[in-house]
Amino acid sequence: MSEDNFVPALDEAELKDGSMKLVHVAGKDILLTRVGNQVFGVSNICPCKGCLLSKGKIAGYIVTCPCHGWEFDVRTGQYLKTKEKRLMTYRGEIKDGKVYVEVF
Ligand code: FES
């Protein structure tokens, strides 16, 4: 993918280490999480019953849905219990004080 697909989403200071933030870029709701200087983006809708993951919790690389506790790895989007369910993933990066996310 070309670097052209990365668009600015936030100032770096708005996404603290260990936190998550919902952004709306290129017509998509993307949940960004940060672990150190790594940024990961996933879709915000839980594939269980459609709850918003942005209202859940993040711990390390794992986001937990607030409704029924499904857990997903933000690095891969994978639901931890079965391989059949997963979130869309979006690459993120921090550059020049901004958080960028790759949209396609
Ligand atoms: S809606 Fe997310 S776990 Fe059920």
Coordinates of C-alpha atoms in Angstrom, one line a residue, residues 1 4 11-12 14 16-18 20 25 27 31 33 35 50-51 56-57 60-61 65 70-71 90 94 101-102:
M1 CA 0.0 0.0 0.0
D4 CA -0.8 8.1 0.3
D11 CA -2.8 14.9 17.4
E12 CA -0.4 12.4 19.0
E14 CA -4.8 13.0 22.1
K16 CA -2.2 8.4 25.3
D17 CA -0.3 5.1 25.7
G18 CA -2.7 2.4 26.8
M20 CA -8.2 4.1 22.8
V25 CA -11.9 9.3 8.9
G27 CA -16.4 7.9 6.1
L31 CA -11.2 2.7 16.9
T33 CA -5.5 2.1 20.3
V35 CA 0.6 0.6 22.9
G50 CA -23.2 -4.8 17.2
C51 CA -22.2 -3.0 20.4
G56 CA -15.5 -1.1 26.2
K57 CA -12.1 -1.5 27.7
G60 CA -2.5 -4.1 26.3
Y61 CA -3.5 -5.4 22.9
C65 CA -16.7 -5.4 24.3
W70 CA -15.9 -10.6 23.7
E71 CA -12.2 -9.9 23.5
Y90 CA -6.3 -0.5 9.9
I94 CA 2.8 8.2 14.6
V101 CA -4.4 5.8 10.0
E102 CA -4.4 3.9 6.7

